[in-house]
Coordinates of C-alpha atoms and ligand atoms in Angstrom, one line a residue:
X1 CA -39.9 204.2 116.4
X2 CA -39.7 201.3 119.0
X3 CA -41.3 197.8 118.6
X4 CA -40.7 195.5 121.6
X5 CA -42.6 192.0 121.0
X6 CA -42.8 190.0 124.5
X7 CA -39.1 190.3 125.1
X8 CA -37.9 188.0 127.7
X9 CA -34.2 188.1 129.2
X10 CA -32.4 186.5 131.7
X11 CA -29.2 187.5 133.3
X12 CA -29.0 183.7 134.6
X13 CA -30.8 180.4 134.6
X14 CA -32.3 181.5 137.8
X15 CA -33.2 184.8 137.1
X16 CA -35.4 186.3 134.8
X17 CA -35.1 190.5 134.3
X18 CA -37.4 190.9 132.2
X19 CA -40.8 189.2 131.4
X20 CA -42.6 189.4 128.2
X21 CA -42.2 192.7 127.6
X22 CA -44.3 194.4 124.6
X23 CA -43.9 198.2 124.2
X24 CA -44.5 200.4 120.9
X25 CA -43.3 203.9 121.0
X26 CA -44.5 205.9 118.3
X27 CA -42.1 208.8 116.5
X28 CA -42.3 211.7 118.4
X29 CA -43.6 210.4 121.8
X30 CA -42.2 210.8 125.2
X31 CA -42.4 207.8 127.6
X32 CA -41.5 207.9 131.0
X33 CA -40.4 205.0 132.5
X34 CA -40.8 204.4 136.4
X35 CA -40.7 201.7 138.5
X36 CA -38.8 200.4 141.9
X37 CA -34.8 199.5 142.2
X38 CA -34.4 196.6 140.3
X39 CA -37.3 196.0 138.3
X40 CA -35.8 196.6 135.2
X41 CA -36.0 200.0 133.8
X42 CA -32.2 199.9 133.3
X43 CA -32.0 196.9 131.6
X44 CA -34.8 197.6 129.0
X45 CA -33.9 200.6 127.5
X46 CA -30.3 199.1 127.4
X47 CA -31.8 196.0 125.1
X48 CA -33.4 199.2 122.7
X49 CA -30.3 200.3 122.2
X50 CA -28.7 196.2 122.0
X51 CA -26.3 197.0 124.6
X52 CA -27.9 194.0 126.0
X53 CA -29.0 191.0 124.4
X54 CA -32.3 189.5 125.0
X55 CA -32.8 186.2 125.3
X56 CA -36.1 185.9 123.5
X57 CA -38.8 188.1 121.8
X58 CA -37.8 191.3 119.1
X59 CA -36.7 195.0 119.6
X60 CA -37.1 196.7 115.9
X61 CA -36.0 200.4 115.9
X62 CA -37.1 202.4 112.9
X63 CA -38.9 199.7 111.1
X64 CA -35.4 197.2 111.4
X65 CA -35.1 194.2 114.0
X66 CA -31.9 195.0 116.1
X67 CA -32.4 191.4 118.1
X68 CA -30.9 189.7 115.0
X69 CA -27.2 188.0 114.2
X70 CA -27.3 190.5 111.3
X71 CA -28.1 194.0 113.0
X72 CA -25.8 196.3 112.2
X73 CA -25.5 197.6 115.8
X74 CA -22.8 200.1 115.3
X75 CA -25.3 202.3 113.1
X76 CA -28.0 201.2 115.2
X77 CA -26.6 202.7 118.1
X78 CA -25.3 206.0 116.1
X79 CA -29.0 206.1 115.0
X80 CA -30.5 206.3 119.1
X81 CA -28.7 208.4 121.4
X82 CA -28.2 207.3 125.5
X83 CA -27.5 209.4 128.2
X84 CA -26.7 207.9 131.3
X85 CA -26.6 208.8 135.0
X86 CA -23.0 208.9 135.8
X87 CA -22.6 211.5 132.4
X88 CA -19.9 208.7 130.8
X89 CA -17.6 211.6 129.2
X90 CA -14.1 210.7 127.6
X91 CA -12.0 212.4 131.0
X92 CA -9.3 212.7 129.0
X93 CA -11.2 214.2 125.7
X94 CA -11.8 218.3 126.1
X95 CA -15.4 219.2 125.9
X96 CA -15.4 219.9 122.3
X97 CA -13.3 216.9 121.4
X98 CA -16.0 214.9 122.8
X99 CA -18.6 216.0 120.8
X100 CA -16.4 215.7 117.8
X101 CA -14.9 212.4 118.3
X102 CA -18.3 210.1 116.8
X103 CA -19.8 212.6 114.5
X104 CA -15.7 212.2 112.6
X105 CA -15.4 208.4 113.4
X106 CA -18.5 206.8 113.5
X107 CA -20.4 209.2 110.6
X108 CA -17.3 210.4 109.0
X109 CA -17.9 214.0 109.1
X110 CA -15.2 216.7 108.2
X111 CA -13.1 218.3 111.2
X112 CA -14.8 221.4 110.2
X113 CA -18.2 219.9 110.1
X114 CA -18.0 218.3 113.2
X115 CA -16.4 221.6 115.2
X116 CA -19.4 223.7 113.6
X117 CA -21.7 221.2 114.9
X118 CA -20.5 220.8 118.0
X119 CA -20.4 224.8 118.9
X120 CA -23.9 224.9 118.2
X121 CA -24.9 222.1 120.2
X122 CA -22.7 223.6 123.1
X123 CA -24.9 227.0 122.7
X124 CA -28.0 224.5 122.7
X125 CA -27.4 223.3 126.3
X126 CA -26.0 226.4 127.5
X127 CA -22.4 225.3 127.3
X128 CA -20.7 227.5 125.1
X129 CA -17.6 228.9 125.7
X130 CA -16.2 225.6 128.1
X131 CA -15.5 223.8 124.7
X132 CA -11.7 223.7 126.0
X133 CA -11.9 222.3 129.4
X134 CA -11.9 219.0 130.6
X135 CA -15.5 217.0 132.0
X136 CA -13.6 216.8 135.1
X137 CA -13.4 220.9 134.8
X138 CA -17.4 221.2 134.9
X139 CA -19.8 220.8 137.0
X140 CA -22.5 217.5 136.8
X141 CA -25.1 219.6 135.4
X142 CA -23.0 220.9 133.0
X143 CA -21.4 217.8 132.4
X144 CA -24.7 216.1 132.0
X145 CA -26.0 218.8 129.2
X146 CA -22.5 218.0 127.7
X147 CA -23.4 214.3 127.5
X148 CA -26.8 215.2 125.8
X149 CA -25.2 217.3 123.2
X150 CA -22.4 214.6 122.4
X151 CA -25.5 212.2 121.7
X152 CA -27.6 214.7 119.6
X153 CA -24.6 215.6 117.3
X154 CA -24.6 212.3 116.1
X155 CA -28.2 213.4 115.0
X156 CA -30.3 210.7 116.3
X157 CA -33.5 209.6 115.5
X158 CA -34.8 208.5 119.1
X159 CA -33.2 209.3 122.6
X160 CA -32.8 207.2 125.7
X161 CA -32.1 208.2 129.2
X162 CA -31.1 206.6 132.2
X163 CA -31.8 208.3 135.4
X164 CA -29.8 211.8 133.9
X165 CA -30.2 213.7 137.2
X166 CA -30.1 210.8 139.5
X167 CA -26.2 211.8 140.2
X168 CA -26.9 215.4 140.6
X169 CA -27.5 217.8 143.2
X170 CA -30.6 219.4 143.7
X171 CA -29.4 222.4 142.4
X172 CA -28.1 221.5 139.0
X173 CA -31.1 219.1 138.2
X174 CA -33.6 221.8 136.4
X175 CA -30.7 222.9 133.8
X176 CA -30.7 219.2 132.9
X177 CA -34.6 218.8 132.5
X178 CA -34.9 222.1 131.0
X179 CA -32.6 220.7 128.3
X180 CA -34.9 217.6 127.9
X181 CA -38.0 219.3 128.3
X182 CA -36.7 221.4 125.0
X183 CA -35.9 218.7 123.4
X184 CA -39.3 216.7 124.0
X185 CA -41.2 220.0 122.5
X186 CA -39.1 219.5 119.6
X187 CA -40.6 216.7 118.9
X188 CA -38.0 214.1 119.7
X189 CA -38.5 210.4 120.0
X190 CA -37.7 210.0 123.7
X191 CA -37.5 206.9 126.5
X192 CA -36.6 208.4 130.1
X193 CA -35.9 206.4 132.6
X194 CA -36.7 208.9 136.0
X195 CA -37.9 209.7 139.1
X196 CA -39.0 213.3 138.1
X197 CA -42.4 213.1 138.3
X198 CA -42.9 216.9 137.9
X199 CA -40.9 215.9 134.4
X200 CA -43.3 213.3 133.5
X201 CA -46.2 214.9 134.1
X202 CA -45.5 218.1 132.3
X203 CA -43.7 216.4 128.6
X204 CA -44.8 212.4 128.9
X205 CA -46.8 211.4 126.5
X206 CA -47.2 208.2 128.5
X207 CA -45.7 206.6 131.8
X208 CA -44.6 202.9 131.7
X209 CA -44.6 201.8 135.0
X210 CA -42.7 198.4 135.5
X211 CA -42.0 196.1 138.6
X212 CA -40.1 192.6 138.7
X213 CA -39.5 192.9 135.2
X214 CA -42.7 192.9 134.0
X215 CA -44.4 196.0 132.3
X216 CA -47.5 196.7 134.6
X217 CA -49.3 199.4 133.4
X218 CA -48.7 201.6 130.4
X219 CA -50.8 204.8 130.2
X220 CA -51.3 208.5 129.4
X221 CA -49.8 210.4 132.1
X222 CA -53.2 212.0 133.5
X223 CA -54.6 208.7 133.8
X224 CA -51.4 207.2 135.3
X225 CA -50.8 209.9 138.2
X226 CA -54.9 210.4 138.6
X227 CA -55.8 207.1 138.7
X228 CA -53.2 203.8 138.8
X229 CA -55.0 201.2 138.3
X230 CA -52.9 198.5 140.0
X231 CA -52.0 198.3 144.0
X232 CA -48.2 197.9 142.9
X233 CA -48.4 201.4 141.0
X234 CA -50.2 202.9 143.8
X235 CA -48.2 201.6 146.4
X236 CA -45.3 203.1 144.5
X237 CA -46.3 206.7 144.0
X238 CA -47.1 207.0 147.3
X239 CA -43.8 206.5 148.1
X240 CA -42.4 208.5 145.4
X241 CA -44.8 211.9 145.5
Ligands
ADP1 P1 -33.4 199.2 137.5 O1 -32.8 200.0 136.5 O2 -34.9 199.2 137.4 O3 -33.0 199.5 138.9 P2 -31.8 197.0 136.4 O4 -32.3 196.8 135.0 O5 -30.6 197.8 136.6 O6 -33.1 197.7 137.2 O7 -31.6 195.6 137.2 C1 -32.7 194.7 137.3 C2 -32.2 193.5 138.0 O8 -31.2 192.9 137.3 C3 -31.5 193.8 139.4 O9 -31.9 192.8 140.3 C4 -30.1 193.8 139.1 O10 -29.3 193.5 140.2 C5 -30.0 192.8 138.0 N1 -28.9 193.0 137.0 C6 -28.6 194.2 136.4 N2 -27.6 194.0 135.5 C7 -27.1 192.8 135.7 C8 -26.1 192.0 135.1 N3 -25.3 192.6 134.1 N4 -25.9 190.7 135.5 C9 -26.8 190.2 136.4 N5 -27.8 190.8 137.0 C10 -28.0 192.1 136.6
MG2 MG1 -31.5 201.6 136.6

């Protein structure tokens, strides 16, 4: 579903983000991505969805390039849904409105279409019934499981995440893994970017652990969490766990 060939990107002359990175995620799997402040993570899941360039290298989603002059990124990025950690909600859109708004403009779906879609995505997450308010209205667990259903009506083939409980408290974290975890046993494409190691270890398919912009170690998450095999890895779950 994901083909990254030794992608290289800097954000300046001076500095280099990310260093020949080469990834393959297969359809299906869920990779975990983990790694210190800074190393990256952000910024390469942000180039599989082309909301960053790279500078060299190639990202192909599905079988087509996207780090092309010719990618159509607009389907490209209706095609692989991102959730991030501050939710990213229209304010100003009601719930249901903003699960409505893409499916009608992006994938030109009928009102009706779109508001029977959304209703049963709301159910999904555990949101029915708030389709009036505002994101402002809910709470950032709900808002969050909001922001997941807005990206799956669009029927994706592949999901990223950015740190989606990083901005929540304690408390409201499990609904929004729950969702995920659902999701993953559903048997959809998925890159998370977290911290939840309990997450990781109980849906990841494999754990990509990267520092300074280089990918470090990529393995099943057994091996990863059992047995690290570099000092930078180690040195970071025992800070972590
Ligand atoms: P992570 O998600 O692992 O914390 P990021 O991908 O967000 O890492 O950032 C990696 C590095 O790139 C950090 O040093 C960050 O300050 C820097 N960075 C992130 N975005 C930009 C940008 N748009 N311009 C310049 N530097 C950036
Ligand atoms: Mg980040």
């Amino acid at each position: 579903m994901f083909e990254l060939q030794s992608v290289n990107k800097w954000y300046s002359p001076s500095f280099q983000v990310l260093k020949n990175c080469c990834l393959t995620v297969g359809k299906g799997e869920v990779v975990v991505v983990c790694g210190p402040s800074g190393s990256g993570k952000s910024t390469l899941i942000k180039c599989m969805n082309a909301l960053e360039a790279v500078t060299d290298g190639r990202i192909l989603v599905a079988g087509a390039e996207v780090t092309t002059p010719k990618a159509d990124l607009p389907a490209l990025r209706a095609r692989v849904g991102m959730v991030f950690q501050s939710f990213e909600l229209f304010s100003h859109m009601t719930i249901l409105e903003n699960l409505c708004i893409g499916q009608e403009k992006v994938l030109g779906r009928s009102r009706e279409a779109a508001i029977a879609k959304a209703n049963l995505l709301l159910e999904r997450v555990g949101i029915a019934g708030q389709a009036g308010k505002y994101p402002g209205q809910l709470s950032g667990g709900q808002q969050q499981r909001v922001a997941i259903a807005r990206a799956l009506a669009m029927d994706p083939v592949a999901m990223l995440f950015d740190e989606p409980t990083s901005a929540l408290d304690p408390e409201m974290i499990n609904e929004v893994l729950d969702v995920m975890v659902s999701l993953a046993q559903e048997g959809m494409t998925m890159v998370v970017v977290t911290h939840e190691m309990g997450f990781a270890r109980k849906v990841a398919d494999r754990i990509v652990f990267m520092d300074a912009g280089e990918i470090v170690e990529v393995a099943p998450s057994e091996t990863f969490f059992a047995a690290p095999q570099t000092d930078r890895a180690r040195a970071f779950l025992s800070k972590i766990l």
